[in-house]
Short mmCIF file of C-alpha atoms and ligand atoms in Angstrom, two decimals:
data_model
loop_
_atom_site.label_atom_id
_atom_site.label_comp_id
_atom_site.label_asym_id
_atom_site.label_seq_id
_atom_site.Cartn_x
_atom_site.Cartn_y
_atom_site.Cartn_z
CA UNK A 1 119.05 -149.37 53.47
CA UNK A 2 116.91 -145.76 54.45
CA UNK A 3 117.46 -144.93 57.41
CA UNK A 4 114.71 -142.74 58.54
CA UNK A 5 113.41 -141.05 62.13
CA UNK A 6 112.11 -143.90 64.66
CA UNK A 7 110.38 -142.44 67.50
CA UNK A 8 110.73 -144.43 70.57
CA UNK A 9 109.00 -142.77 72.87
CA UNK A 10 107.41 -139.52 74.23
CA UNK A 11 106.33 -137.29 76.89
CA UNK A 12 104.49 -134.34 77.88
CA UNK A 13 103.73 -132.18 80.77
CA UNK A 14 101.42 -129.12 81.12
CA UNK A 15 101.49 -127.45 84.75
CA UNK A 16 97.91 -127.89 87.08
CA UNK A 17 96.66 -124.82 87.10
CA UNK A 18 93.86 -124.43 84.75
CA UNK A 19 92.61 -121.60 82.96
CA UNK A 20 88.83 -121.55 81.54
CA UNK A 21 87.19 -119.02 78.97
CA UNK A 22 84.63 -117.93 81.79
CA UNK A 23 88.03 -116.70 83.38
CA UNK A 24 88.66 -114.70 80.23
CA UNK A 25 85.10 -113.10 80.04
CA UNK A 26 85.76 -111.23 83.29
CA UNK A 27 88.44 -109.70 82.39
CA UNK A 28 88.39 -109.00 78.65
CA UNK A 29 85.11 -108.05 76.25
CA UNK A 30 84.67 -111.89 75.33
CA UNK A 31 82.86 -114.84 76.04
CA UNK A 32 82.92 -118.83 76.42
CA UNK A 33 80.96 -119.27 73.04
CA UNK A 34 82.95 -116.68 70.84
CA UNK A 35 86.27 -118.35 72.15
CA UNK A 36 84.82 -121.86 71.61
CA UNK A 37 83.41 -121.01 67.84
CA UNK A 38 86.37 -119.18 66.85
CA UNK A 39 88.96 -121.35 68.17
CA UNK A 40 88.04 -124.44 69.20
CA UNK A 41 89.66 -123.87 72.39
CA UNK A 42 88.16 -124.55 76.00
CA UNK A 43 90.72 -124.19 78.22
CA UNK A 44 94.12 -124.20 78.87
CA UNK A 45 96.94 -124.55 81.49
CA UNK A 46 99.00 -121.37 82.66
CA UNK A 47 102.23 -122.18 84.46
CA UNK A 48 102.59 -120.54 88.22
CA UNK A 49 105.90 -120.63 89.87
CA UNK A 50 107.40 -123.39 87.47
CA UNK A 51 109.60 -122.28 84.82
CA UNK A 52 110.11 -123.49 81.43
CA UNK A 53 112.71 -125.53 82.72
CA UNK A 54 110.38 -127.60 84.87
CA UNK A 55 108.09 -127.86 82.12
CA UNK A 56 110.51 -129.24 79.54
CA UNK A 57 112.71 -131.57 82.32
CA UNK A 58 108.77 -133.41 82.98
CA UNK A 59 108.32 -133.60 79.68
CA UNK A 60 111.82 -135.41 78.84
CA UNK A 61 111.55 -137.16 81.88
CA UNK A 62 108.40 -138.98 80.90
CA UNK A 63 109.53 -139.13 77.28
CA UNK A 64 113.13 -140.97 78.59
CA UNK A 65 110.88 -143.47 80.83
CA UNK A 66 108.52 -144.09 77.67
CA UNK A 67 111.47 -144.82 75.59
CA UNK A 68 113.21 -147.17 78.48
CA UNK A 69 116.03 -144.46 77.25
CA UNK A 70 119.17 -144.34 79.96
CA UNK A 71 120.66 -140.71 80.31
CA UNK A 72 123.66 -142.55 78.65
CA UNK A 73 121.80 -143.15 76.25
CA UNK A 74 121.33 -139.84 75.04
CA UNK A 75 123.70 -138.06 72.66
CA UNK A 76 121.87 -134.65 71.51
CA UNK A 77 119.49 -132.42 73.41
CA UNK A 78 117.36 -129.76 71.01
CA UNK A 79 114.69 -127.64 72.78
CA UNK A 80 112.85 -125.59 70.68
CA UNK A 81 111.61 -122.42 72.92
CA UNK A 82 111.04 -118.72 72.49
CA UNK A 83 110.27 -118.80 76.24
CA UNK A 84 113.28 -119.96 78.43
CA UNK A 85 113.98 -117.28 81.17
CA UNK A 86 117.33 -117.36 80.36
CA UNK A 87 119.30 -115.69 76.70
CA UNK A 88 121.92 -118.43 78.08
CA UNK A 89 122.47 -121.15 79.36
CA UNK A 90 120.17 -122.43 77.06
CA UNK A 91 117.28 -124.94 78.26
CA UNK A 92 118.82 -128.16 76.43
CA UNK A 93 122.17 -127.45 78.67
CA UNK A 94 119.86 -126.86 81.73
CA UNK A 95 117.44 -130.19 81.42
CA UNK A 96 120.47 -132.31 80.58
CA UNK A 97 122.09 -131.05 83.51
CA UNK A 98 118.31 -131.96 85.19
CA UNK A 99 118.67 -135.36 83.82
CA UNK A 100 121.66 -136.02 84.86
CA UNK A 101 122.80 -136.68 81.16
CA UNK A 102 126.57 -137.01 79.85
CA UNK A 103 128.92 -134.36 80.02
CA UNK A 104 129.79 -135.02 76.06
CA UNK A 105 126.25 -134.39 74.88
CA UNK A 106 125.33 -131.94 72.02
CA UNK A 107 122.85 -129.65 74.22
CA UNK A 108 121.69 -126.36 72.23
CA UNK A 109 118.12 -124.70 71.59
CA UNK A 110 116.06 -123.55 68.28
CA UNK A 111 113.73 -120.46 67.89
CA UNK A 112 111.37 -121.07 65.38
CA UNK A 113 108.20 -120.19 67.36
CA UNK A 114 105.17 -122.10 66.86
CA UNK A 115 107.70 -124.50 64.10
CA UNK A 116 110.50 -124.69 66.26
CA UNK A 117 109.72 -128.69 67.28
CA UNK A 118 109.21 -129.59 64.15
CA UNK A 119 112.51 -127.89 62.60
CA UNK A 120 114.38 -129.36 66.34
CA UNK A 121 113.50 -132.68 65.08
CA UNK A 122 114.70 -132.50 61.66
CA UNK A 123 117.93 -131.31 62.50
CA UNK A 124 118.08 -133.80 65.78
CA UNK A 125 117.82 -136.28 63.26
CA UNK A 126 120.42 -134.71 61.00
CA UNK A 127 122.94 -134.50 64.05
CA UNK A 128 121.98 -138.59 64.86
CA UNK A 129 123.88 -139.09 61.34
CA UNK A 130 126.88 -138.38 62.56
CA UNK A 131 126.33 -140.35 65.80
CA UNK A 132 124.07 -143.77 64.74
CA UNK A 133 124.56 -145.15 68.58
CA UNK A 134 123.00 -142.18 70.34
CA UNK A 135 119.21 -141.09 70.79
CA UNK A 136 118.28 -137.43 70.63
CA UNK A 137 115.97 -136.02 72.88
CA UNK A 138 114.12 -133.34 71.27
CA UNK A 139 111.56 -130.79 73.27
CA UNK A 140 109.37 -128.26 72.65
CA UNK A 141 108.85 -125.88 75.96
CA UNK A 142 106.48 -122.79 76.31
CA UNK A 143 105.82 -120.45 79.09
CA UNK A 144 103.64 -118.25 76.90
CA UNK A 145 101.03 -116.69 79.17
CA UNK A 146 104.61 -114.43 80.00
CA UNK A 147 104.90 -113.08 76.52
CA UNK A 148 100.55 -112.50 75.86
CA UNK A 149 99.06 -109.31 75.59
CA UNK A 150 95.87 -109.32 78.32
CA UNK A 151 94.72 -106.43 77.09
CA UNK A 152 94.77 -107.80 73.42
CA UNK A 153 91.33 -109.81 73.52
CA UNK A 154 91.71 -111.34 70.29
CA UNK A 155 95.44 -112.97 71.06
CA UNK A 156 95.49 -113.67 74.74
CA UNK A 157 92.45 -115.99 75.16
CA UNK A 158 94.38 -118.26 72.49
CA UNK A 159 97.89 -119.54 74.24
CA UNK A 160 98.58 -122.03 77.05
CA UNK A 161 101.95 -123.33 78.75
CA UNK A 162 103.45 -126.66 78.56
CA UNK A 163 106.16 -128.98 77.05
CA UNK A 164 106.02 -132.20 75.02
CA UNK A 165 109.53 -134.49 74.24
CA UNK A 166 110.43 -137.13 71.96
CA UNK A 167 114.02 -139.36 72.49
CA UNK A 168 114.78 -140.23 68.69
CA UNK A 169 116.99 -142.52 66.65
CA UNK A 170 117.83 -143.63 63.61
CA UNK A 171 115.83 -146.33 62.35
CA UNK A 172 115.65 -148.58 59.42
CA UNK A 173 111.75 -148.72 58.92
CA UNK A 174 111.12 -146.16 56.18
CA UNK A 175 112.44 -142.90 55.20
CA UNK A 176 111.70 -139.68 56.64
CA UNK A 177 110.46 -136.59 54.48
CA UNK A 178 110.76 -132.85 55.29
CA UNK A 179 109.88 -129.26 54.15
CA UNK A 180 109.97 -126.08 55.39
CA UNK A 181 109.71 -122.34 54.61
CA UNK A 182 110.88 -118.87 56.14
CA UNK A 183 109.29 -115.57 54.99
CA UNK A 184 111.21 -112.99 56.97
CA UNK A 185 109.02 -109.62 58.32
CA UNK A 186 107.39 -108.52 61.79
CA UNK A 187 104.60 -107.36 60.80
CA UNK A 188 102.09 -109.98 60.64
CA UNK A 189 103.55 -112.08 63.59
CA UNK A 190 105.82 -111.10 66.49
CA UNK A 191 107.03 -110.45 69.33
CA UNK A 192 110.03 -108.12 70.53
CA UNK A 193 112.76 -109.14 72.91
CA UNK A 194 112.80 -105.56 75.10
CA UNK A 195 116.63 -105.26 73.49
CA UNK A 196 116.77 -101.35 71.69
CA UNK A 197 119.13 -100.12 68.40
CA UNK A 198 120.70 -97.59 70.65
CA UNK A 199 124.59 -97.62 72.15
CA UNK A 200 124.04 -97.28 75.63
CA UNK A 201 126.24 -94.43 76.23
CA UNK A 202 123.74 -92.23 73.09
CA UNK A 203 122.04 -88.90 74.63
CA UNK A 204 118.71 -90.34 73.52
CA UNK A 205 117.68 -93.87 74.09
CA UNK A 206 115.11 -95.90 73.38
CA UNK A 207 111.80 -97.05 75.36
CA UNK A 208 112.52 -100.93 75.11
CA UNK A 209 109.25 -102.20 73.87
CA UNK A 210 108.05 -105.16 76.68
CA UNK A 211 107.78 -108.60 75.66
CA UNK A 212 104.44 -109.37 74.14
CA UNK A 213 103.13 -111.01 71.19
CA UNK A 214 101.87 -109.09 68.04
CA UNK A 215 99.51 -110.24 66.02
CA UNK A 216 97.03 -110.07 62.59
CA UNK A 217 95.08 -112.93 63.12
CA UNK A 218 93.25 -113.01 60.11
CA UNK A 219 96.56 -112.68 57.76
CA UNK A 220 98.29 -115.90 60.36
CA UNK A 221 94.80 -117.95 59.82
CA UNK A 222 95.43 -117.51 55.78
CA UNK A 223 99.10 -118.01 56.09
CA UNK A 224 98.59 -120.97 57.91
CA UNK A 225 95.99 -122.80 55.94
CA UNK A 226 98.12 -122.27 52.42
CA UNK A 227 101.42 -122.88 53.96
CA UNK A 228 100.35 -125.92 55.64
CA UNK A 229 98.59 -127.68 52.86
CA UNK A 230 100.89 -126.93 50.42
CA UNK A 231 103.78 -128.07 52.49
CA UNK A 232 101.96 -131.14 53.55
CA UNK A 233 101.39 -131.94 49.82
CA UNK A 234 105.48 -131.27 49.06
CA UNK A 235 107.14 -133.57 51.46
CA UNK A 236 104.55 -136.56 50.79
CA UNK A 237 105.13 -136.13 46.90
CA UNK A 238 109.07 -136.58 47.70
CA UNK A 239 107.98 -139.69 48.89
CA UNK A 240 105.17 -140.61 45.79
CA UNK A 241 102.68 -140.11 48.36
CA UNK A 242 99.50 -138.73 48.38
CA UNK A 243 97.61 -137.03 51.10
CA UNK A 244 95.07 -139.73 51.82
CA UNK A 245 98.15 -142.52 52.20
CA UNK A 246 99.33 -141.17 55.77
CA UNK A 247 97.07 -142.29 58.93
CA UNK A 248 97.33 -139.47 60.93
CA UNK A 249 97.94 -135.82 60.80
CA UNK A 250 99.71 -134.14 63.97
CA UNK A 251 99.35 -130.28 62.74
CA UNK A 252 100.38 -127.28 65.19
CA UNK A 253 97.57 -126.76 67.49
CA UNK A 254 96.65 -123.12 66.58
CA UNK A 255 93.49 -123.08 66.49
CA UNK A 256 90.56 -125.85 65.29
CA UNK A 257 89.41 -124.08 62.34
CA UNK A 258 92.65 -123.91 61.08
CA UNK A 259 93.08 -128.10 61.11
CA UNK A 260 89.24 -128.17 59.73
CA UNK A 261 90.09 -126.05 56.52
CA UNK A 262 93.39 -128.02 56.03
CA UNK A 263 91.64 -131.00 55.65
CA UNK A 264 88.84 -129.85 53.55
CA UNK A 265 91.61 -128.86 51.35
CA UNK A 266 93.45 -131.36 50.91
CA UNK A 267 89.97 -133.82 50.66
CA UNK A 268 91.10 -135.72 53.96
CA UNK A 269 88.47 -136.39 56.69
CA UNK A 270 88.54 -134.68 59.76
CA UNK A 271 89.07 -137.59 61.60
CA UNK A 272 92.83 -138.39 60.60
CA UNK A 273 93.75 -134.73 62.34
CA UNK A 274 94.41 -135.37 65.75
CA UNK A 275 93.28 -132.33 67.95
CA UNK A 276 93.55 -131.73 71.68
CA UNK A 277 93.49 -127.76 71.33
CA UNK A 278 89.86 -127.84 73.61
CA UNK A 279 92.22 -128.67 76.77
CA UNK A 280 95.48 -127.34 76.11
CA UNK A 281 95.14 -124.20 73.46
CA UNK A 282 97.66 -123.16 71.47
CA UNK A 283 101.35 -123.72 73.29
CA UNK A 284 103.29 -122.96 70.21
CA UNK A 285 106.53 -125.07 70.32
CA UNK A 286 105.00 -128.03 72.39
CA UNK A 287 101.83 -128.00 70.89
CA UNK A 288 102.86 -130.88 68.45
CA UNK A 289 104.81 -132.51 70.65
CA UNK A 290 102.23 -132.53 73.48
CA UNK A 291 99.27 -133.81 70.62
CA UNK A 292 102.19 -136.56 69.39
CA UNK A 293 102.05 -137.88 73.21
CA UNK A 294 98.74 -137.76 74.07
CA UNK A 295 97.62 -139.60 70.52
CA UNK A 296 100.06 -142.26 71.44
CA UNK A 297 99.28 -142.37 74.71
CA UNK A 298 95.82 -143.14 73.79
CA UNK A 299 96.51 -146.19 72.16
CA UNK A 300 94.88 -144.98 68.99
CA UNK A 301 98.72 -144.82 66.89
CA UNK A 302 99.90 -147.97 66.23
CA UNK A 303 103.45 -148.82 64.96
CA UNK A 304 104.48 -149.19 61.72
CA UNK A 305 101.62 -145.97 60.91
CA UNK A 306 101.84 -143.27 58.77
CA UNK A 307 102.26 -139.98 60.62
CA UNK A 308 103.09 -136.22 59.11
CA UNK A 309 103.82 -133.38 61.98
CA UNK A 310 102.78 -130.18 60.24
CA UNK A 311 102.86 -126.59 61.45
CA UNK A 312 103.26 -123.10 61.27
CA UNK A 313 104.36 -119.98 63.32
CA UNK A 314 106.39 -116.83 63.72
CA UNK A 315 109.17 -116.09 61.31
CA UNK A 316 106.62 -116.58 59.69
CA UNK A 317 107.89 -120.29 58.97
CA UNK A 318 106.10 -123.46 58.09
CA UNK A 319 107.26 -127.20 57.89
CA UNK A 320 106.03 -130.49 57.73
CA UNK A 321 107.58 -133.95 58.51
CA UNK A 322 106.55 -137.26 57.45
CA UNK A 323 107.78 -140.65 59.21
CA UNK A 324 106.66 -143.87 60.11
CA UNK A 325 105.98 -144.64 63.72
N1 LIG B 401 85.98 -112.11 71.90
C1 LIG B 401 85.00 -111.48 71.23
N2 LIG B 401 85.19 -110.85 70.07
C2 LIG B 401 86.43 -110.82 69.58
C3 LIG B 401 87.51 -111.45 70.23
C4 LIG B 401 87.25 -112.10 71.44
N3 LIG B 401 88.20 -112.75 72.14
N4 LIG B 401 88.63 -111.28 69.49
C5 LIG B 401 88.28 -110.57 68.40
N5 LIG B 401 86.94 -110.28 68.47
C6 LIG B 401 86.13 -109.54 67.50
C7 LIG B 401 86.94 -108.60 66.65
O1 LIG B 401 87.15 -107.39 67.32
C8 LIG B 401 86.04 -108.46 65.45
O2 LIG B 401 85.02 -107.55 65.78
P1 LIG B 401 84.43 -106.51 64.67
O3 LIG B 401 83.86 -107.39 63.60
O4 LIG B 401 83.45 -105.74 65.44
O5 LIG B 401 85.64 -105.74 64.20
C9 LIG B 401 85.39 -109.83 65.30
O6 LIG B 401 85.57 -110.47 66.59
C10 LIG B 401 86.00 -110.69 64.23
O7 LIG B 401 87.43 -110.57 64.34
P2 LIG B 401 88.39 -111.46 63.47
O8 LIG B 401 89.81 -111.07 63.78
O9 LIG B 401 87.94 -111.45 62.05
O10 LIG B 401 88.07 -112.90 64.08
P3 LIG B 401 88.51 -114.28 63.52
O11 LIG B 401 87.34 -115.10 63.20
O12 LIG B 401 89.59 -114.15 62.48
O13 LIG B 401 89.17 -114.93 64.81
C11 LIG B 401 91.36 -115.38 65.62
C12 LIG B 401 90.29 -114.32 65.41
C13 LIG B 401 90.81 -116.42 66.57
C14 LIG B 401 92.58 -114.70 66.25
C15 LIG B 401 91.72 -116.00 64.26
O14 LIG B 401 92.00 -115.00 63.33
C16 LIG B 401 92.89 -116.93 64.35
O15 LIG B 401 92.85 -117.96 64.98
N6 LIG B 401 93.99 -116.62 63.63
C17 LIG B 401 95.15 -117.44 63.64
C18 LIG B 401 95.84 -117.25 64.95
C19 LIG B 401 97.03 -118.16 65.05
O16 LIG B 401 97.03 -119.26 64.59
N7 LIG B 401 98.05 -117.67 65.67
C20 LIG B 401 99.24 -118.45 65.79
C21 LIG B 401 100.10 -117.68 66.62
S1 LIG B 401 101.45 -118.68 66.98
C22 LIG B 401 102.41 -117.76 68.02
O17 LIG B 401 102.29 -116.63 68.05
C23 LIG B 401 103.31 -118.42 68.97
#
């Protein structure tokens, strides 16, 4: 028997405030249309005086009830952030404390940026080998609008906040397929931690460089479209499957032209790409996540579907995940 993934439920939480592109225009050299025919985006949601913790435990929390998943339940917590206010604790060990989950749960975060839900899942379901009674509860949390450049007109009008969860198990309804990628470097994609090379006691130290994303947009767009398809087209052909055999496409939400030249290339319509980047731009590690619940959520993914997560992000990595739902 395979066991594979089984997703059995999800959740996802973006905070109230509201940020439009006519926001943008006054205070950068850009406008509603360029942001709209550029990016597909609209508008997204910029957390204010909640923390990526509050994000992540709303997430989980809706992604538990979904589920009809006790905290008892629940044997490994993976949050994949580049966000959390804290180096450590990390954010699994603070939104299983939240939850009120077991003491003997495996609680630890991931940094992949914009791939780091995608690579949290594959190894949550790695970890639910070892433990076949237990669900995982795997989240994707992002506070980026701390870490954007405003002054960077081409990078800041792209990223939102949020979080989106999944509680996982082990399932015997098909088998699960993965692939990913790391090419090491800084320069295309980046962004620096304010930490400096220098002892502290040296005569000459270092300015710490802030926090803020770094980016070459066009060399991230072409990165992303050939890493993407060509990932997408590896893990289905471990499987013997072909792109047009899966239902529905779940790709990081980076931006819509991105999604529209992945499926061109790989001859898939536009359709089977789900795509909520309008309302919620681009919130790296919960961007899949976040798309996963609200497709569901619309009623539109039925069970027993074919569904690949795909995605892309600093590292640079890539990875792609096929399961049935
Ligand atoms: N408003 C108006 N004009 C702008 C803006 C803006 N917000 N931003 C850039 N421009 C200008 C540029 O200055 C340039 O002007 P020029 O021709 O006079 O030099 C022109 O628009 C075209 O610039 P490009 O960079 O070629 O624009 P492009 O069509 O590539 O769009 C974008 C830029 C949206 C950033 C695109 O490259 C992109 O989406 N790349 C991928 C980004 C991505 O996926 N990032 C993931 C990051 S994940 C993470 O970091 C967590």
């Amino acid at each position: 028997m395979q066991y594979g993934l089984k997703i059995l439920g999800t959740g996802g939480y973006v905070p109230p405030l509201t940020v439009s592109n006519e926001e943008f225009a006054a205070i950068a050299d850009t406008s509603d249309e360029w942001i709209r025919s550029r990016t597909g985006i609209g508008e997204r949601h910029f957390a204010d005086g909640e923390s990526s913790l509050d994000l992540a435990a709303q997430a989980a929390h809706r992604a538990m009830d979904d589920a009809g998943a006790a905290p008892e339940q629940i044997g490994v917590v993976v949050c994949a952030t580049a966000t959390h206010e804290y180096l450590f604790p990390s954010l699994a060990c603070r939104v299983a404390q939240a939850l009120g989950l077991p003491e003997q749960v495996l609680a630890f975060d991931l940094n992949a940026a914009c791939s780091g839900f995608l690579f949290a899942l594959h190894t949550a379901q790695c970890l639910l080998g070892e433990r076949r009674d237990a669900y995982a509860l795997v989240i994707g949390s992002e506070v980026l609008s701390r870490i954007t450049d405003f002054e960077d007109r081409s990078t800041c009008i792209l990223f939102g906040d949020g979080a989106g969860a999944v509680v996982a198990g082990l399932g015997d309804g098909g088998p699960t397929l993965f692939d990913s990628g790391a090419i090491g470097g800084t320069q295309v994609l980046s962004c620096p931690s304010g930490l400096t090379a220098r002892n502290p006691f040296a005569s000459v130290q270092e300015l710490p460089q802030r926090p803020r994303i770094h980016m070459d947009g066009r060399e991230v767009f072409r990165f992303a479209v050939d890493s993407v398809s060509a990932s997408i087209t590896r893990t289905l052909a471990q499987g013997g499957l072909a792109p047009g055999d899966v239902d529905w496409y779940v790709c990081h939400q980076a931006n819509q032209r991105i999604l529209k030249a992945v499926a061109k290339r790989l001859d898939i319509p536009l359709e089977r790409f789900f795509c909520n980047i309008g309302h919620r731009g681009n919130t790296s590690a919960a961007s899949i996540p976040l798309a996963l619940d609200e497709l569901h959520r619309s009623g539109l993914l039925r069970r027993g579907q074919r569904v690949v997560l795909s995605g892309f992000g600093g590292g640079l990595t890539y990875g792609s995940l096929y399961f049935i739902w």
